[in-house]
Coordinates of C-alpha atoms and ligand atoms in Angstrom, one line a residue:
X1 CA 21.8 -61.8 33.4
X2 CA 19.3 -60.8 31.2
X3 CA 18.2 -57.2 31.1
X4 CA 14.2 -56.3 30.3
X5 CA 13.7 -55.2 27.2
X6 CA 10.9 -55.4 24.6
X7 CA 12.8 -58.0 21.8
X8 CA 13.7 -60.6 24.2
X9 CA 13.3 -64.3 22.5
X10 CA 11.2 -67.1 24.3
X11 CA 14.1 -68.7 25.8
X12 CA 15.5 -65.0 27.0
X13 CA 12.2 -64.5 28.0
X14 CA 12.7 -67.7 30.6
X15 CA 16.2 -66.9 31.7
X16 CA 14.9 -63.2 32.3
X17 CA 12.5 -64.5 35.2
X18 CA 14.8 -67.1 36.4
X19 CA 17.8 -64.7 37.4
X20 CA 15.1 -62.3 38.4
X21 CA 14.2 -65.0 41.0
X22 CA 17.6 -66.3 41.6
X23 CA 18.7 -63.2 42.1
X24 CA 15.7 -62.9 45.3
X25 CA 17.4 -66.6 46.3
X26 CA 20.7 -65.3 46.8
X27 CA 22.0 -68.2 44.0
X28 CA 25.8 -68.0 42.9
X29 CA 26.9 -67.8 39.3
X30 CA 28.1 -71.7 39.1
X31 CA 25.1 -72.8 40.5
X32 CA 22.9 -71.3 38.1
X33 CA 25.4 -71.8 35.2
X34 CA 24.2 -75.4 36.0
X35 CA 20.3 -75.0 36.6
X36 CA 19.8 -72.4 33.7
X37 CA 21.7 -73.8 30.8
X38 CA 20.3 -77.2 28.6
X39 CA 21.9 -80.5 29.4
X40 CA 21.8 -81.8 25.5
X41 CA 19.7 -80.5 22.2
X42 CA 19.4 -82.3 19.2
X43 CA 18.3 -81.0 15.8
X44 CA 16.8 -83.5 13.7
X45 CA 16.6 -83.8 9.5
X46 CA 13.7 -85.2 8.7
X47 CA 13.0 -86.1 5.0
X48 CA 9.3 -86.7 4.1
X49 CA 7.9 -88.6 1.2
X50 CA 4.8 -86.3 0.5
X51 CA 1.6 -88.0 -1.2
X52 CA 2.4 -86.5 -5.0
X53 CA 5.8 -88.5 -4.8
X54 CA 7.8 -85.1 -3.9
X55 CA 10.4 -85.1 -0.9
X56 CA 10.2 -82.2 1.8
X57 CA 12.5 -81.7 4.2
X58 CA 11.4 -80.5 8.1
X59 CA 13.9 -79.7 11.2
X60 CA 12.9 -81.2 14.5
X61 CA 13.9 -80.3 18.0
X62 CA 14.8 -81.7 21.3
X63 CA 16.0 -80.0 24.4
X64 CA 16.4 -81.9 27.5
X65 CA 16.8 -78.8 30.4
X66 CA 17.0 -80.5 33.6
X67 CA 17.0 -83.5 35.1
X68 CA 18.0 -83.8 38.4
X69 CA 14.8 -84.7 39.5
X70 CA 14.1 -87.5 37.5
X71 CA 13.6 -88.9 33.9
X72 CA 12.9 -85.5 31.1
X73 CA 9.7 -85.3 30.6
X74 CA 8.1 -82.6 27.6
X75 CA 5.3 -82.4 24.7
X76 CA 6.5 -82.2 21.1
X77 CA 4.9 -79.6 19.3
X78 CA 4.0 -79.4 15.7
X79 CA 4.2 -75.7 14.4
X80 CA 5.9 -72.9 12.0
X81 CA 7.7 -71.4 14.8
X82 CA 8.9 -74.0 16.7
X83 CA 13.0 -73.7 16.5
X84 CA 15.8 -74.4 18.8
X85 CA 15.0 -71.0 21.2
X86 CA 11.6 -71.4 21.3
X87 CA 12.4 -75.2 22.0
X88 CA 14.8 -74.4 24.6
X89 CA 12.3 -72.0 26.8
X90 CA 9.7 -74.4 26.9
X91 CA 11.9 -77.2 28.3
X92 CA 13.7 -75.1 30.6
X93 CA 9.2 -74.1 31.8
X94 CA 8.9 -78.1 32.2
X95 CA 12.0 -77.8 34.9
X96 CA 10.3 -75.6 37.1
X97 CA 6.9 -76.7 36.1
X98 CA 7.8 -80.7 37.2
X99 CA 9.2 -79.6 40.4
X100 CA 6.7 -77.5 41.5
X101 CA 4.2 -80.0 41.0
X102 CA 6.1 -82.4 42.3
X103 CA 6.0 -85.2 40.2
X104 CA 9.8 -87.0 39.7
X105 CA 10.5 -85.5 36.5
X106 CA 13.0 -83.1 34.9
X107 CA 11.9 -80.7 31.9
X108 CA 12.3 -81.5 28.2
X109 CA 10.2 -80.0 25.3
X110 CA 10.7 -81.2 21.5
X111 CA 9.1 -79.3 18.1
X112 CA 8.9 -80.2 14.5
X113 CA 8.7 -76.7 12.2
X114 CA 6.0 -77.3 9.8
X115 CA 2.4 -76.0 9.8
X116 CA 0.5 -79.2 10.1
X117 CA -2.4 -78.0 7.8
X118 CA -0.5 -78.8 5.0
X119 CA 0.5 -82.4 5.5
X120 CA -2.3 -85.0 4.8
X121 CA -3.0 -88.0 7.8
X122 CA -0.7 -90.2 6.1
X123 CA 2.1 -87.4 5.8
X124 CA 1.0 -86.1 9.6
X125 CA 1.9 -90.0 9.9
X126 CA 5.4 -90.5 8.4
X127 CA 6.8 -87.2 9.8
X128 CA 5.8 -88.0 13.3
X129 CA 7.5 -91.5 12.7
X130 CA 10.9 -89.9 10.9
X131 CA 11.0 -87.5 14.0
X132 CA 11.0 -90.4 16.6
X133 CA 12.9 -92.8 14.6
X134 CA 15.8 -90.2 14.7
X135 CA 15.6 -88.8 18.2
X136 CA 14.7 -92.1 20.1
X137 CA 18.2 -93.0 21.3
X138 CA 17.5 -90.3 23.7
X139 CA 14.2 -91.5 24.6
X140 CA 12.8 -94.3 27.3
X141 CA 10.7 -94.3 30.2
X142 CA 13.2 -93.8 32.7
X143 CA 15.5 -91.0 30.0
X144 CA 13.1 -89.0 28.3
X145 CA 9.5 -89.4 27.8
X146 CA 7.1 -87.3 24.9
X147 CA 3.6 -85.8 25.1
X148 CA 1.4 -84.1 23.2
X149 CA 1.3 -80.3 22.7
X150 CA 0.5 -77.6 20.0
X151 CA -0.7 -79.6 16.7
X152 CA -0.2 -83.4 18.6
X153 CA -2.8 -85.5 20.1
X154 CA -3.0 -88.8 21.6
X155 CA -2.8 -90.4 17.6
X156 CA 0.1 -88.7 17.2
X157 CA 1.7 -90.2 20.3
X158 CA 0.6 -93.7 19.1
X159 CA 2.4 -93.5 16.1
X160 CA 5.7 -92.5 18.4
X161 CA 4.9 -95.2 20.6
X162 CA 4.8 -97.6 17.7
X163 CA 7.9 -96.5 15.9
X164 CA 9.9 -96.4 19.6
X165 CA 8.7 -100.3 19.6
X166 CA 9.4 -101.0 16.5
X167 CA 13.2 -100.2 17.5
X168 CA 13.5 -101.2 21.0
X169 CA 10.7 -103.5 21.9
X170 CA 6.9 -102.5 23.3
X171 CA 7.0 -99.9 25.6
X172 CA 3.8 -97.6 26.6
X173 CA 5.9 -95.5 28.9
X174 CA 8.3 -94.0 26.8
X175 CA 5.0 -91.3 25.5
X176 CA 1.9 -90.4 27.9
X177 CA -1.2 -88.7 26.3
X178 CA -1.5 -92.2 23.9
X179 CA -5.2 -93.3 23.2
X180 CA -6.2 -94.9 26.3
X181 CA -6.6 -98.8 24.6
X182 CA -2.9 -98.3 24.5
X183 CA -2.2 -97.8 27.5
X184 CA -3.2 -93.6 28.2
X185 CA -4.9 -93.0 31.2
X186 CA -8.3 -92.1 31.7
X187 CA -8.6 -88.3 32.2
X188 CA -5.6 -87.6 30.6
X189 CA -7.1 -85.4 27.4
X190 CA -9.1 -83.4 29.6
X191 CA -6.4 -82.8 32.3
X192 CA -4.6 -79.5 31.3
X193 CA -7.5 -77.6 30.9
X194 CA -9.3 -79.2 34.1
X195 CA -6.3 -78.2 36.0
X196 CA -6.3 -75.1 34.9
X197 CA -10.1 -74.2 36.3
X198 CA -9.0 -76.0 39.3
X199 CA -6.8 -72.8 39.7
X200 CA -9.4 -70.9 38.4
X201 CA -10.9 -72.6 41.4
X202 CA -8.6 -71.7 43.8
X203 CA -7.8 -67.9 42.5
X204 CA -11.8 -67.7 42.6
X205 CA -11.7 -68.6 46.3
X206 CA -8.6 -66.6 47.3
X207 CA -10.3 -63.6 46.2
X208 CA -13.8 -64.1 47.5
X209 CA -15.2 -64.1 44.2
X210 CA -18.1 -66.7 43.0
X211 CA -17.9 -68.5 39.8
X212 CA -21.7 -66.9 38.8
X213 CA -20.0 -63.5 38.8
X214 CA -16.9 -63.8 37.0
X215 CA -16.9 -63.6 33.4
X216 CA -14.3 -65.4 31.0
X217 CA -12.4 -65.4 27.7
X218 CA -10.0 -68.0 26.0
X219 CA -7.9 -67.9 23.7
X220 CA -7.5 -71.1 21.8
X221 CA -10.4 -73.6 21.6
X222 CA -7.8 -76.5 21.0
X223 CA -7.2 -79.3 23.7
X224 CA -6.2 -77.2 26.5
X225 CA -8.7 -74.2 25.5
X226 CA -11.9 -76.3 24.7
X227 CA -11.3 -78.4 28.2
X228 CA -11.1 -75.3 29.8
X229 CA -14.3 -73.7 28.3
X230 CA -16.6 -76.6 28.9
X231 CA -15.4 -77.5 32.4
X232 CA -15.3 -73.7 33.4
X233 CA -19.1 -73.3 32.0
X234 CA -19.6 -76.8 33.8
X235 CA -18.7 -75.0 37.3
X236 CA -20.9 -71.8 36.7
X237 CA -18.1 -69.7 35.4
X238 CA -19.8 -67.3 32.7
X239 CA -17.3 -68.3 29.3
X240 CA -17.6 -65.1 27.2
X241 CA -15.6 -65.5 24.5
X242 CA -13.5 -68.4 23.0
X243 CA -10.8 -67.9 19.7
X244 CA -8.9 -70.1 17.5
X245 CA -6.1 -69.6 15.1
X246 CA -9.9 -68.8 12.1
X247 CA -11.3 -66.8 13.9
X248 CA -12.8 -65.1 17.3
X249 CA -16.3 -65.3 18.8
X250 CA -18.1 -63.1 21.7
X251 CA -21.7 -63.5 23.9
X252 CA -22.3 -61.2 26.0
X253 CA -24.6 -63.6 27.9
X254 CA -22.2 -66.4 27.8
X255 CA -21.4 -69.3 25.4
X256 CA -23.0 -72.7 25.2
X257 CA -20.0 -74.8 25.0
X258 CA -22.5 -78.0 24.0
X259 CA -23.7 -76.3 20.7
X260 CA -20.5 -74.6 19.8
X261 CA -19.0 -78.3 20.3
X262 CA -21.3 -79.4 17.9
X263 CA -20.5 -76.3 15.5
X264 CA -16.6 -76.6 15.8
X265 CA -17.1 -80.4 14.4
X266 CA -18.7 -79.4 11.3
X267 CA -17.2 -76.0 10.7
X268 CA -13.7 -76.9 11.9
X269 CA -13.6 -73.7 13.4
X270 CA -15.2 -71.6 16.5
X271 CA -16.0 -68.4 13.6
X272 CA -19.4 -68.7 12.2
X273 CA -21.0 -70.0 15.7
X274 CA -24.5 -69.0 15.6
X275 CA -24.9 -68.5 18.9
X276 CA -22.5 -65.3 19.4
X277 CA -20.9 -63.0 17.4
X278 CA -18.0 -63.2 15.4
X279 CA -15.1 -60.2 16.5
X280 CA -11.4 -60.1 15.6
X281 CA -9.0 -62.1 17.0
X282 CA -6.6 -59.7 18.7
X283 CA -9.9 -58.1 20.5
X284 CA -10.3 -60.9 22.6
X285 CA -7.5 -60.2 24.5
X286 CA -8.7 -56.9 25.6
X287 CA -12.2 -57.5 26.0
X288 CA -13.9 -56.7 29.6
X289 CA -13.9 -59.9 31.1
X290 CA -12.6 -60.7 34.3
X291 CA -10.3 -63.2 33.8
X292 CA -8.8 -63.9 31.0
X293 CA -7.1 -67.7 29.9
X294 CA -4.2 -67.3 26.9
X295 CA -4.7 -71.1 25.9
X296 CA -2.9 -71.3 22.3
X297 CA 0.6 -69.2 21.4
X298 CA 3.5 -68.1 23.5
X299 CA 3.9 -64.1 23.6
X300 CA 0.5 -63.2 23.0
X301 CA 0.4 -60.0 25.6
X302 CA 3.4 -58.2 25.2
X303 CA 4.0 -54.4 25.3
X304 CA 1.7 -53.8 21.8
X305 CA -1.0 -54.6 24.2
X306 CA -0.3 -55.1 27.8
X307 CA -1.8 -51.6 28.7
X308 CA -5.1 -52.4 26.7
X309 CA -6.2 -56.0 29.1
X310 CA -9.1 -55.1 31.1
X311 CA -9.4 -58.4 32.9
X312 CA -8.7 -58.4 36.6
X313 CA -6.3 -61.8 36.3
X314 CA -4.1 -63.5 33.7
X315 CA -4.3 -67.3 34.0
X316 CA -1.8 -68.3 31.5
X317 CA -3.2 -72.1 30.6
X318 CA -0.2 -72.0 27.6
X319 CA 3.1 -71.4 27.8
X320 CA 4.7 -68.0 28.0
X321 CA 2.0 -66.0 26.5
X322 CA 3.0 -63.0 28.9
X323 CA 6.5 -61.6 28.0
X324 CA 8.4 -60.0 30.8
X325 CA 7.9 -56.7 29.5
X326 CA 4.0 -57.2 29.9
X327 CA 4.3 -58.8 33.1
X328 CA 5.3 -55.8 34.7
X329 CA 3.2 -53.6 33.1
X330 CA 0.2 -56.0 34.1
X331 CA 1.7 -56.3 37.9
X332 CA 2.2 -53.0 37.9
X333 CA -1.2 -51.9 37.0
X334 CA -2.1 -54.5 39.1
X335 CA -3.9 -57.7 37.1
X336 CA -3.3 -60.8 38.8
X337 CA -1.2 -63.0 36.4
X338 CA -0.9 -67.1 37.8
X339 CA 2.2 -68.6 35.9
X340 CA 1.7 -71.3 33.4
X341 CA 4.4 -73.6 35.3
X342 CA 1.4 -73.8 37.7
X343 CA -1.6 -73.0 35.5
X344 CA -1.2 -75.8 33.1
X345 CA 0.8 -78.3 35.4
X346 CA -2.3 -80.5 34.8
X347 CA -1.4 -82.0 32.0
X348 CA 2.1 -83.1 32.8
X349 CA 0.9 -84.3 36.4
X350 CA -1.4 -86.5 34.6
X351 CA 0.9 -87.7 32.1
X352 CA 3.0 -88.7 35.5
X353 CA 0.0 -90.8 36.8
X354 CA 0.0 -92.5 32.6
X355 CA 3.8 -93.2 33.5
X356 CA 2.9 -95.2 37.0
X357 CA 0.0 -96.8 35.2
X358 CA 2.3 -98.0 32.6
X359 CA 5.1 -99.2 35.2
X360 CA 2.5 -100.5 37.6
X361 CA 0.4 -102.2 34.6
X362 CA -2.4 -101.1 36.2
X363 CA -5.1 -99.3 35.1
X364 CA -6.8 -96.4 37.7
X365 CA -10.4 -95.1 37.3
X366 CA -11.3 -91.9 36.0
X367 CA -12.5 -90.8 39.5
X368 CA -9.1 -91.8 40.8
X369 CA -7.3 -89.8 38.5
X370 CA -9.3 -86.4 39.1
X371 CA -9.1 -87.1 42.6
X372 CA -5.4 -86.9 42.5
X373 CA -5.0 -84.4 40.1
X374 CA -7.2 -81.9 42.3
X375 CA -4.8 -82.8 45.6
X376 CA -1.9 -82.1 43.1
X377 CA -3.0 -78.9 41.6
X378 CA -4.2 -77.8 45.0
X379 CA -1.5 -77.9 46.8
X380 CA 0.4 -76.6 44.5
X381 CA -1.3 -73.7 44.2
X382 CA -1.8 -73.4 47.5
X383 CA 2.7 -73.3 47.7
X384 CA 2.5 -70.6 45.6
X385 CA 0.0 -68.1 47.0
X386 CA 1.6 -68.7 50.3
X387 CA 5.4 -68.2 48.9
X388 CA 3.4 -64.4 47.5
X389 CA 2.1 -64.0 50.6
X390 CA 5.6 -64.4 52.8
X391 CA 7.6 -62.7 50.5
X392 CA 5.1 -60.3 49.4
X393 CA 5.8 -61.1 45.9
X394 CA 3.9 -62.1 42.5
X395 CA 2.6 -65.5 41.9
X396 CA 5.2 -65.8 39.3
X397 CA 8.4 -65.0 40.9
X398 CA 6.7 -67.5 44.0
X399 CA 6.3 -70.3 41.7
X400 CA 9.7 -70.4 40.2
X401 CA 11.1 -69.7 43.5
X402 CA 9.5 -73.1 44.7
X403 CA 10.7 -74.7 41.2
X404 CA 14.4 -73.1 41.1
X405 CA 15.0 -74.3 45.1
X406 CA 13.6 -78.0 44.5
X407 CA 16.2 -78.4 41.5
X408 CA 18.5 -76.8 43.5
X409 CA 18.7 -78.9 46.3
X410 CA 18.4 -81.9 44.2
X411 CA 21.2 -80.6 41.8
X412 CA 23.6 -80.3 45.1
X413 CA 22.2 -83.3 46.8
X414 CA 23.8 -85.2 43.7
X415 CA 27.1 -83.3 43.1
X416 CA 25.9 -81.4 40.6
X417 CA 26.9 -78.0 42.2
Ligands
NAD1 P1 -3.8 -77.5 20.3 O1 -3.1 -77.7 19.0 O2 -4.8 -78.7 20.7 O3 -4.7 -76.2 20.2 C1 -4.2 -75.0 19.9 C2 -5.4 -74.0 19.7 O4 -4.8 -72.7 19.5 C3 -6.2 -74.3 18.5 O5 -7.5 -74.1 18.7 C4 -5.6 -73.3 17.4 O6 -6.6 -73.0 16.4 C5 -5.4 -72.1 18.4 N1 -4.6 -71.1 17.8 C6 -3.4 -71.2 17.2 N2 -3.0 -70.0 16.8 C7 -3.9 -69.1 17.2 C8 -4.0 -67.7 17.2 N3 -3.0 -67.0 16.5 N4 -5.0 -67.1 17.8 C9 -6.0 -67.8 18.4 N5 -5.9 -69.2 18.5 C10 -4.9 -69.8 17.9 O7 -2.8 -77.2 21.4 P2 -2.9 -77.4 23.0 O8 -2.3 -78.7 23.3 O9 -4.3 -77.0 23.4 O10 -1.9 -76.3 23.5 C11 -2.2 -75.0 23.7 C12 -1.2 -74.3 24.7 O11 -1.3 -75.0 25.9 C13 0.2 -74.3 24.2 O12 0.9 -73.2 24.6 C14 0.8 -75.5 24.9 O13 2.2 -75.5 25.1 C15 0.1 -75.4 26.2 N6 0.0 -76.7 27.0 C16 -0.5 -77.8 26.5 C17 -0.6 -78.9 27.2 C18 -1.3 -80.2 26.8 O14 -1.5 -81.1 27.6 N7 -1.7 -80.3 25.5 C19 -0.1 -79.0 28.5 C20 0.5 -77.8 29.0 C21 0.5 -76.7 28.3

């Protein structure tokens, strides 16, 4: 058990609403000795030669959670805070995340601590190389299989896809999210943050509200933020307000995503856009939108600022940006917060239909993939706000409820418990 309390890490923050849900299932202590805890972590030295001839030395992480269901399956993120806890909570997210999906895969996440803005390409290069060179014995396309995340791309996954070959023989499936002439799928850069307006979608229709009339701020204007900002604006959604980790801007009468696309590659940065105002970070979160998307950093609304979000619902496109403590005071005050383990199951549902693709050796059109990632996301959602409905509970404790039986029936299916 872990109690509520305001200093809970990432990974306590996890466990918290897992029992809080197993405790609703009625699930004995063996069983979720089993489901809760990691199968295997690895921490990884990785010496770097740096450009000036020096040696620095990085820590990399990775956590395979679960996988009952199938091959691991996690991003790798590149960032100061990623350690072993933080590791740890977003693989254990991938476990309930896969399942409720659907796709056959357990949950892994790997990190690398370093802030990437201080390594040059070909240093980005050699660290990405060193980190799957020492961690590959645990990787292959039916084991474990990488993705992009925080401070990754599709380049970076080339490079692991390389130095995986290099050692084992060519093999596109052990990494999704690679550059599609090797082998990524079409649709796969812009599938978190198109998932996560298909639930924007969904939410929009459960609540009888129209696109035209709900306004919209995101934080984080990388992959999953900037996806999420042009497709939203795309569907008549009015995009307020976008952030990065420079800078924040506001419009009261909405943001052209086009031009601030075209600002962001020159400036390098969302601050400065001409066409809205620059305001603080930290404000975004509690200006007077209507829905507001966390798309960057894990913890972001916690109990400093829970009581100050104005928005109606929470759609939480990265992982754990709402820490339990917030998440009742939210719930309580009644914003609607959708999970990430359904909000940005996009990306991961995607990098399923990259793994077929690879296996199959076949190549499906972009169409195909949107198509399927729709019926995906939608029924997925669709789970979830009808598991709220029966049990007349949030659309968190739902989702992990649907995530936590599906490993659990696997997990005994196979002797596991
Ligand atoms: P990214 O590196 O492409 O972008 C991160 C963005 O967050 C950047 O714009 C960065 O400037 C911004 N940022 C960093 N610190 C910030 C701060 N303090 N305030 C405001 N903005 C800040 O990463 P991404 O892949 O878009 O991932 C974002 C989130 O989405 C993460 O939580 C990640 O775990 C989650 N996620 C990503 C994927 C994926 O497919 N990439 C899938 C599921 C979930």
């Amino acid at each position: 058990m872990v109690e509520l309390s305001t200093d809970l890490s990432p990974y306590e923050a996890v466990q918290y609403f897992f029992h809080d849900v197993a405790d609703q299932l009625g699930i004995d202590d063996q069983t979720r000795a089993v489901l809760n805890g990691t199968y295997r972590e690895i921490r990884v030295q990785l010496p770097v030669r740096r450009d000036d001839g020096g040696l620095e030395t990085y820590y990399g992480y990775r956590v395979q959670h679960n996988g009952a269901r199938g091959p691991y399956k996690g991003g790798v993120r590149f960032h100061p805070t990623a350690d072993l806890d933080e590791v740890r909570a977003l693989a254990s997210l991938m476990t309930w995340k896969t399942a409720l999906v659907d796709v056959p895969f357990g949950g892994a996440k790997g990190g690398v601590q370093v802030d990437p803005s201080t390594l040059s390409r070909a240093e980005h290069e050699r660290l990405t190389r060193r980190y799957m060179s020492q961690v590959s014995y645990i990787i292959g396309k039916k084991r474990d299989i990488m993705a992009p995340d925080m401070n990754t791309n599709a380049q970076t996954m080339a490079w692991m896809m390389d130095a995986w070959g290099r050692a084992h023989g060519h093999e596109p499936a052990i990494v999704t999210g690679k550059p599609v002439p090797l082998g990524g799928s079409k649709g796969r850069e812009a599938a978190t943050g198109r998932g996560t307006v298909m639930v924007l979608d969904e939410a929009a229709k459960q609540h009888d509200w129209t696109p035209e009339d709900l306004t919209v701020a995101i934080q984080g204007y990388g992959n999953v933020g900037s996806w999420t900002a042009r497709l939203a604006a795309e569907r008549g959604y009015r995009v307020l307000a976008v952030s990065d980790v420079d800078g924040a801007i506001h419009a009261p009468d909405g943001i052209s995503t086009d031009m601030l696309d075209k600002h962001v590659k020159e400036a390098g940065t969302v601050a400065g856009f001409e066409g809205a105002e620059d305001i603080e970070g930290d404000a975004l979160l509690e200006l007077d939108v209507d829905v507001l998307i966390p798309a960057a950093l894990g913890e972001v609304i916690n109990h400093t600022n829970a009581d100050e979000i104005r928005a109606r619902m929470i759609i939480e496109a990265a992982n754990n940006p709402v820490t339990p403590v917030a998440d009742r005071i939210l719930t309580d005050s009644g914003v609607i917060v959708i999970p990430d383990i359904l909000a940005n199951a996009g990306g991961v549902t995607v990098s399923y239909f990259e793994w077929t693709q690879n296996i199959q050796e076949f190549q499906w059109s972009e169409e195909e993939v949107n198509e399927q990632l729709s019926r995906y996301m939608r029924t997925a959602y669709r789970k979830v706000r009808e598991r709220a409905e029966d049990l007349e509970t949030t659309m968190r404790r739902a989702a992990f409820a649907i995530g936590i039986s599906e490993v659990a029936e696997v997990a005994r299916l196979r002797g596991y418990v």
